mmCIF file with all atom_site columns, C-alpha atoms in Angstrom:
data_model
loop_
_atom_site.group_PDB
_atom_site.id
_atom_site.type_symbol
_atom_site.label_atom_id
_atom_site.label_alt_id
_atom_site.label_comp_id
_atom_site.label_asym_id
_atom_site.label_entity_id
_atom_site.label_seq_id
_atom_site.pdbx_PDB_ins_code
_atom_site.Cartn_x
_atom_site.Cartn_y
_atom_site.Cartn_z
_atom_site.occupancy
_atom_site.B_iso_or_equiv
_atom_site.pdbx_formal_charge
_atom_site.auth_seq_id
_atom_site.auth_comp_id
_atom_site.auth_asym_id
_atom_site.auth_atom_id
_atom_site.pdbx_PDB_model_num
ATOM 1   C CA . MET A 1 1   ? 121.626 79.941  115.086 1.00 0.00 ? 661 MET A CA 1
ATOM 2   C CA . ALA A 1 2   ? 119.894 82.546  112.934 1.00 0.00 ? 662 ALA A CA 1
ATOM 3   C CA . LYS A 1 3   ? 117.005 82.138  110.526 1.00 0.00 ? 663 LYS A CA 1
ATOM 4   C CA . TYR A 1 4   ? 117.243 83.268  106.916 1.00 0.00 ? 664 TYR A CA 1
ATOM 5   C CA . LEU A 1 5   ? 114.823 83.258  104.025 1.00 0.00 ? 665 LEU A CA 1
ATOM 6   C CA . LEU A 1 6   ? 116.299 82.240  100.674 1.00 0.00 ? 666 LEU A CA 1
ATOM 7   C CA . LEU A 1 7   ? 114.058 83.841  98.049  1.00 0.00 ? 667 LEU A CA 1
ATOM 8   C CA . LYS A 1 8   ? 113.826 82.662  94.446  1.00 0.00 ? 668 LYS A CA 1
ATOM 9   C CA . HIS A 1 9   ? 112.550 85.343  92.072  1.00 0.00 ? 669 HIS A CA 1
ATOM 10  C CA . TYR A 1 10  ? 110.841 84.740  88.752  1.00 0.00 ? 670 TYR A CA 1
ATOM 11  C CA . ARG A 1 11  ? 113.333 86.898  86.882  1.00 0.00 ? 671 ARG A CA 1
ATOM 12  C CA . GLY A 1 12  ? 116.403 85.470  88.566  1.00 0.00 ? 672 GLY A CA 1
ATOM 13  C CA . GLY A 1 13  ? 118.235 88.570  89.877  1.00 0.00 ? 673 GLY A CA 1
ATOM 14  C CA . PRO A 1 14  ? 120.448 91.468  88.780  1.00 0.00 ? 674 PRO A CA 1
ATOM 15  C CA . ASP A 1 15  ? 121.950 89.768  85.731  1.00 0.00 ? 675 ASP A CA 1
ATOM 16  C CA . ARG A 1 16  ? 119.094 87.317  85.385  1.00 0.00 ? 676 ARG A CA 1
ATOM 17  C CA . MET A 1 17  ? 120.351 83.762  85.147  1.00 0.00 ? 677 MET A CA 1
ATOM 18  C CA . PRO A 1 18  ? 123.619 83.676  83.180  1.00 0.00 ? 678 PRO A CA 1
ATOM 19  C CA . ASN A 1 19  ? 123.223 80.075  82.053  1.00 0.00 ? 679 ASN A CA 1
ATOM 20  C CA . CYS A 1 20  ? 119.484 80.178  81.445  1.00 0.00 ? 680 CYS A CA 1
ATOM 21  C CA . ARG A 1 21  ? 117.934 82.413  78.821  1.00 0.00 ? 681 ARG A CA 1
ATOM 22  C CA . THR A 1 22  ? 114.853 80.196  78.430  1.00 0.00 ? 682 THR A CA 1
ATOM 23  C CA . PRO A 1 23  ? 111.853 80.765  80.749  1.00 0.00 ? 683 PRO A CA 1
ATOM 24  C CA . MET A 1 24  ? 110.920 77.692  82.789  1.00 0.00 ? 684 MET A CA 1
ATOM 25  C CA . ASP A 1 25  ? 107.551 77.367  81.031  1.00 0.00 ? 685 ASP A CA 1
ATOM 26  C CA . GLN A 1 26  ? 109.544 76.537  77.885  1.00 0.00 ? 686 GLN A CA 1
ATOM 27  C CA . TRP A 1 27  ? 111.716 73.854  79.497  1.00 0.00 ? 687 TRP A CA 1
ATOM 28  C CA . THR A 1 28  ? 111.075 70.196  78.756  1.00 0.00 ? 688 THR A CA 1
ATOM 29  C CA . PRO A 1 29  ? 109.186 68.207  81.405  1.00 0.00 ? 689 PRO A CA 1
ATOM 30  C CA . GLU A 1 30  ? 112.427 66.349  82.141  1.00 0.00 ? 690 GLU A CA 1
ATOM 31  C CA . GLU A 1 31  ? 114.314 69.623  82.713  1.00 0.00 ? 691 GLU A CA 1
ATOM 32  C CA . VAL A 1 32  ? 111.617 70.896  85.090  1.00 0.00 ? 692 VAL A CA 1
ATOM 33  C CA . SER A 1 33  ? 111.635 67.575  86.971  1.00 0.00 ? 693 SER A CA 1
ATOM 34  C CA . ALA A 1 34  ? 115.437 67.645  87.292  1.00 0.00 ? 694 ALA A CA 1
ATOM 35  C CA . HIS A 1 35  ? 115.310 71.228  88.593  1.00 0.00 ? 695 HIS A CA 1
ATOM 36  C CA . ILE A 1 36  ? 112.681 70.410  91.222  1.00 0.00 ? 696 ILE A CA 1
ATOM 37  C CA . ALA A 1 37  ? 114.471 67.187  92.206  1.00 0.00 ? 697 ALA A CA 1
ATOM 38  C CA . PHE A 1 38  ? 117.655 69.199  92.772  1.00 0.00 ? 698 PHE A CA 1
ATOM 39  C CA . MET A 1 39  ? 115.841 71.676  95.006  1.00 0.00 ? 699 MET A CA 1
ATOM 40  C CA . GLN A 1 40  ? 114.528 68.709  97.010  1.00 0.00 ? 700 GLN A CA 1
ATOM 41  C CA . HIS A 1 41  ? 118.113 67.397  97.202  1.00 0.00 ? 701 HIS A CA 1
ATOM 42  C CA . VAL A 1 42  ? 119.264 70.773  98.603  1.00 0.00 ? 702 VAL A CA 1
ATOM 43  C CA . ALA A 1 43  ? 116.473 70.590  101.200 1.00 0.00 ? 703 ALA A CA 1
ATOM 44  C CA . ASP A 1 44  ? 117.512 67.033  102.112 1.00 0.00 ? 704 ASP A CA 1
ATOM 45  C CA . VAL A 1 45  ? 121.167 68.052  102.563 1.00 0.00 ? 705 VAL A CA 1
ATOM 46  C CA . LEU A 1 46  ? 120.150 71.012  104.738 1.00 0.00 ? 706 LEU A CA 1
ATOM 47  C CA . ARG A 1 47  ? 117.782 68.758  106.705 1.00 0.00 ? 707 ARG A CA 1
ATOM 48  C CA . GLU A 1 48  ? 120.642 66.310  107.396 1.00 0.00 ? 708 GLU A CA 1
ATOM 49  C CA . ARG A 1 49  ? 122.717 69.233  108.720 1.00 0.00 ? 709 ARG A CA 1
ATOM 50  C CA . GLY A 1 50  ? 119.838 70.367  110.954 1.00 0.00 ? 710 GLY A CA 1
ATOM 51  C CA . GLU A 1 51  ? 119.533 73.646  109.026 1.00 0.00 ? 711 GLU A CA 1
ATOM 52  C CA . PHE A 1 52  ? 116.329 73.167  107.010 1.00 0.00 ? 712 PHE A CA 1
ATOM 53  C CA . VAL A 1 53  ? 113.148 74.732  108.390 1.00 0.00 ? 713 VAL A CA 1
ATOM 54  C CA . ASP A 1 54  ? 110.652 74.843  105.482 1.00 0.00 ? 714 ASP A CA 1
ATOM 55  C CA . ALA A 1 55  ? 110.289 75.595  101.759 1.00 0.00 ? 715 ALA A CA 1
ATOM 56  C CA . GLN A 1 56  ? 107.465 76.367  99.338  1.00 0.00 ? 716 GLN A CA 1
ATOM 57  C CA . ALA A 1 57  ? 107.033 77.233  95.687  1.00 0.00 ? 717 ALA A CA 1
ATOM 58  C CA . LEU A 1 58  ? 104.647 80.086  94.939  1.00 0.00 ? 718 LEU A CA 1
ATOM 59  C CA . SER A 1 59  ? 102.278 80.677  92.047  1.00 0.00 ? 719 SER A CA 1
ATOM 60  C CA . PRO A 1 60  ? 102.757 83.896  90.044  1.00 0.00 ? 720 PRO A CA 1
ATOM 61  C CA . GLU A 1 61  ? 99.056  84.655  90.583  1.00 0.00 ? 721 GLU A CA 1
ATOM 62  C CA . GLY A 1 62  ? 97.862  86.459  93.677  1.00 0.00 ? 722 GLY A CA 1
ATOM 63  C CA . THR A 1 63  ? 95.776  89.298  95.016  1.00 0.00 ? 723 THR A CA 1
ATOM 64  C CA . PHE A 1 64  ? 96.483  92.484  96.913  1.00 0.00 ? 724 PHE A CA 1
ATOM 65  C CA . VAL A 1 65  ? 94.338  93.224  99.985  1.00 0.00 ? 725 VAL A CA 1
ATOM 66  C CA . ARG A 1 66  ? 94.399  96.235  102.282 1.00 0.00 ? 726 ARG A CA 1
ATOM 67  C CA . TYR A 1 67  ? 92.441  97.774  105.121 1.00 0.00 ? 727 TYR A CA 1
ATOM 68  C CA . ASP A 1 68  ? 90.072  100.405 103.727 1.00 0.00 ? 728 ASP A CA 1
ATOM 69  C CA . ALA A 1 69  ? 88.374  101.765 106.863 1.00 0.00 ? 729 ALA A CA 1
ATOM 70  C CA . GLU A 1 70  ? 84.905  100.399 107.551 1.00 0.00 ? 730 GLU A CA 1
ATOM 71  C CA . GLY A 1 71  ? 83.282  97.840  105.315 1.00 0.00 ? 731 GLY A CA 1
ATOM 72  C CA . ARG A 1 72  ? 84.636  95.251  102.988 1.00 0.00 ? 732 ARG A CA 1
ATOM 73  C CA . PRO A 1 73  ? 88.396  95.326  102.263 1.00 0.00 ? 733 PRO A CA 1
ATOM 74  C CA . PRO A 1 74  ? 89.262  96.064  98.636  1.00 0.00 ? 734 PRO A CA 1
ATOM 75  C CA . VAL A 1 75  ? 90.716  93.073  96.809  1.00 0.00 ? 735 VAL A CA 1
ATOM 76  C CA . THR A 1 76  ? 92.390  93.498  93.450  1.00 0.00 ? 736 THR A CA 1
ATOM 77  C CA . ASP A 1 77  ? 94.785  91.679  91.165  1.00 0.00 ? 737 ASP A CA 1
ATOM 78  C CA . GLY A 1 78  ? 96.840  94.915  91.095  1.00 0.00 ? 738 GLY A CA 1
ATOM 79  C CA . PRO A 1 79  ? 98.601  97.243  91.654  1.00 0.00 ? 739 PRO A CA 1
ATOM 80  C CA . PHE A 1 80  ? 100.742 95.202  89.383  1.00 0.00 ? 740 PHE A CA 1
ATOM 81  C CA . ALA A 1 81  ? 104.182 94.389  90.716  1.00 0.00 ? 741 ALA A CA 1
ATOM 82  C CA . GLU A 1 82  ? 106.957 94.287  88.183  1.00 0.00 ? 742 GLU A CA 1
ATOM 83  C CA . THR A 1 83  ? 107.890 90.737  87.292  1.00 0.00 ? 743 THR A CA 1
ATOM 84  C CA . LYS A 1 84  ? 111.247 91.266  89.002  1.00 0.00 ? 744 LYS A CA 1
ATOM 85  C CA . ASP A 1 85  ? 109.418 91.733  92.292  1.00 0.00 ? 745 ASP A CA 1
ATOM 86  C CA . LEU A 1 86  ? 107.483 88.455  92.202  1.00 0.00 ? 746 LEU A CA 1
ATOM 87  C CA . ILE A 1 87  ? 108.793 85.684  94.404  1.00 0.00 ? 747 ILE A CA 1
ATOM 88  C CA . ALA A 1 88  ? 108.745 82.227  92.846  1.00 0.00 ? 748 ALA A CA 1
ATOM 89  C CA . GLY A 1 89  ? 109.433 80.381  96.078  1.00 0.00 ? 749 GLY A CA 1
ATOM 90  C CA . TRP A 1 90  ? 111.388 80.371  99.284  1.00 0.00 ? 750 TRP A CA 1
ATOM 91  C CA . MET A 1 91  ? 113.381 78.194  101.612 1.00 0.00 ? 751 MET A CA 1
ATOM 92  C CA . MET A 1 92  ? 113.757 78.952  105.311 1.00 0.00 ? 752 MET A CA 1
ATOM 93  C CA . ILE A 1 93  ? 116.988 77.879  106.966 1.00 0.00 ? 753 ILE A CA 1
ATOM 94  C CA . ASP A 1 94  ? 118.422 78.147  110.473 1.00 0.00 ? 754 ASP A CA 1
ATOM 95  C CA . VAL A 1 95  ? 122.217 78.383  110.300 1.00 0.00 ? 755 VAL A CA 1
ATOM 96  C CA . ASP A 1 96  ? 125.194 79.478  112.399 1.00 0.00 ? 756 ASP A CA 1
ATOM 97  C CA . SER A 1 97  ? 126.233 82.506  110.327 1.00 0.00 ? 757 SER A CA 1
ATOM 98  C CA . VAL A 1 98  ? 125.419 84.720  107.392 1.00 0.00 ? 758 VAL A CA 1
ATOM 99  C CA . GLU A 1 99  ? 128.366 83.105  105.604 1.00 0.00 ? 759 GLU A CA 1
ATOM 100 C CA . ARG A 1 100 ? 126.684 79.698  105.970 1.00 0.00 ? 760 ARG A CA 1
ATOM 101 C CA . ALA A 1 101 ? 123.413 81.216  104.660 1.00 0.00 ? 761 ALA A CA 1
ATOM 102 C CA . HIS A 1 102 ? 125.327 82.459  101.616 1.00 0.00 ? 762 HIS A CA 1
ATOM 103 C CA . GLU A 1 103 ? 126.841 78.989  101.071 1.00 0.00 ? 763 GLU A CA 1
ATOM 104 C CA . ALA A 1 104 ? 123.370 77.417  101.188 1.00 0.00 ? 764 ALA A CA 1
ATOM 105 C CA . ALA A 1 105 ? 122.039 80.039  98.752  1.00 0.00 ? 765 ALA A CA 1
ATOM 106 C CA . ALA A 1 106 ? 124.916 79.390  96.336  1.00 0.00 ? 766 ALA A CA 1
ATOM 107 C CA . PHE A 1 107 ? 124.186 75.653  96.488  1.00 0.00 ? 767 PHE A CA 1
ATOM 108 C CA . LEU A 1 108 ? 120.509 76.335  95.704  1.00 0.00 ? 768 LEU A CA 1
ATOM 109 C CA . SER A 1 109 ? 121.590 78.640  92.850  1.00 0.00 ? 769 SER A CA 1
ATOM 110 C CA . SER A 1 110 ? 123.368 75.747  91.152  1.00 0.00 ? 770 SER A CA 1
ATOM 111 C CA . ALA A 1 111 ? 120.062 74.043  90.284  1.00 0.00 ? 771 ALA A CA 1
ATOM 112 C CA . PRO A 1 112 ? 120.002 72.653  86.750  1.00 0.00 ? 772 PRO A CA 1
ATOM 113 C CA . GLY A 1 113 ? 118.051 74.260  83.933  1.00 0.00 ? 773 GLY A CA 1
ATOM 114 C CA . PRO A 1 114 ? 117.906 73.562  80.194  1.00 0.00 ? 774 PRO A CA 1
ATOM 115 C CA . ASP A 1 115 ? 120.351 70.885  79.086  1.00 0.00 ? 775 ASP A CA 1
ATOM 116 C CA . GLY A 1 116 ? 121.151 70.171  82.758  1.00 0.00 ? 776 GLY A CA 1
ATOM 117 C CA . GLU A 1 117 ? 123.420 73.220  83.063  1.00 0.00 ? 777 GLU A CA 1
ATOM 118 C CA . PRO A 1 118 ? 123.420 75.085  86.417  1.00 0.00 ? 778 PRO A CA 1
ATOM 119 C CA . ILE A 1 119 ? 121.252 78.165  85.944  1.00 0.00 ? 779 ILE A CA 1
ATOM 120 C CA . GLN A 1 120 ? 123.245 80.277  88.414  1.00 0.00 ? 780 GLN A CA 1
ATOM 121 C CA . GLU A 1 121 ? 120.150 82.201  89.464  1.00 0.00 ? 781 GLU A CA 1
ATOM 122 C CA . TRP A 1 122 ? 120.426 84.937  92.054  1.00 0.00 ? 782 TRP A CA 1
ATOM 123 C CA . ILE A 1 123 ? 119.004 83.911  95.418  1.00 0.00 ? 783 ILE A CA 1
ATOM 124 C CA . GLU A 1 124 ? 117.998 86.718  97.753  1.00 0.00 ? 784 GLU A CA 1
ATOM 125 C CA . VAL A 1 125 ? 119.156 86.040  101.327 1.00 0.00 ? 785 VAL A CA 1
ATOM 126 C CA . ARG A 1 126 ? 117.056 87.826  103.961 1.00 0.00 ? 786 ARG A CA 1
ATOM 127 C CA . PRO A 1 127 ? 117.678 87.481  107.701 1.00 0.00 ? 787 PRO A CA 1
ATOM 128 C CA . PHE A 1 128 ? 114.731 87.283  110.052 1.00 0.00 ? 788 PHE A CA 1
ATOM 129 C CA . LEU A 1 129 ? 114.338 90.384  112.189 1.00 0.00 ? 789 LEU A CA 1
ATOM 130 C CA . GLU A 1 130 ? 115.793 89.491  115.578 1.00 0.00 ? 790 GLU A CA 1
ATOM 131 C CA . HIS A 1 131 ? 114.836 92.635  117.434 1.00 0.00 ? 791 HIS A CA 1
ATOM 132 C CA . VAL A 1 132 ? 111.558 94.422  116.824 1.00 0.00 ? 792 VAL A CA 1
ATOM 133 C CA . PRO A 1 133 ? 112.249 98.141  117.098 1.00 0.00 ? 793 PRO A CA 1
ATOM 134 C CA . SER A 1 134 ? 110.207 100.089 119.601 1.00 0.00 ? 794 SER A CA 1
ATOM 135 C CA . THR A 1 135 ? 109.442 103.777 119.893 1.00 0.00 ? 795 THR A CA 1
ATOM 136 C CA . THR A 1 136 ? 112.219 104.082 122.488 1.00 0.00 ? 796 THR A CA 1
ATOM 137 C CA . ASP A 1 137 ? 114.951 102.678 120.186 1.00 0.00 ? 797 ASP A CA 1
#
């Protein structure tokens, strides 16, 4: 088994979301509820298969923090990431192959949007690092 992170981005991916030109904050409450219920359904299906690990939605707000030598670390609401770089949420899965990870991502991508149509959003599939490189590698 290998762990993968399925990342949902606010902008949707390279071609955005082909079937969804309307930002989620302009969807009806029923459309938002149906979308979230579908994501829960995906999690339930993956859980039944023993592949689901965890999932969370993320707020677009956040702060950047870094080490700045001695003293208090600087905290800022920037540098400002481009919207395309912001992650809307993630799902962690543990599956047998990268092909299975891609199948799960495609299933998640079929979540409904406005008018109940699948939004076909791009889901970024990132494997967990299995081997931490050392200075001798």
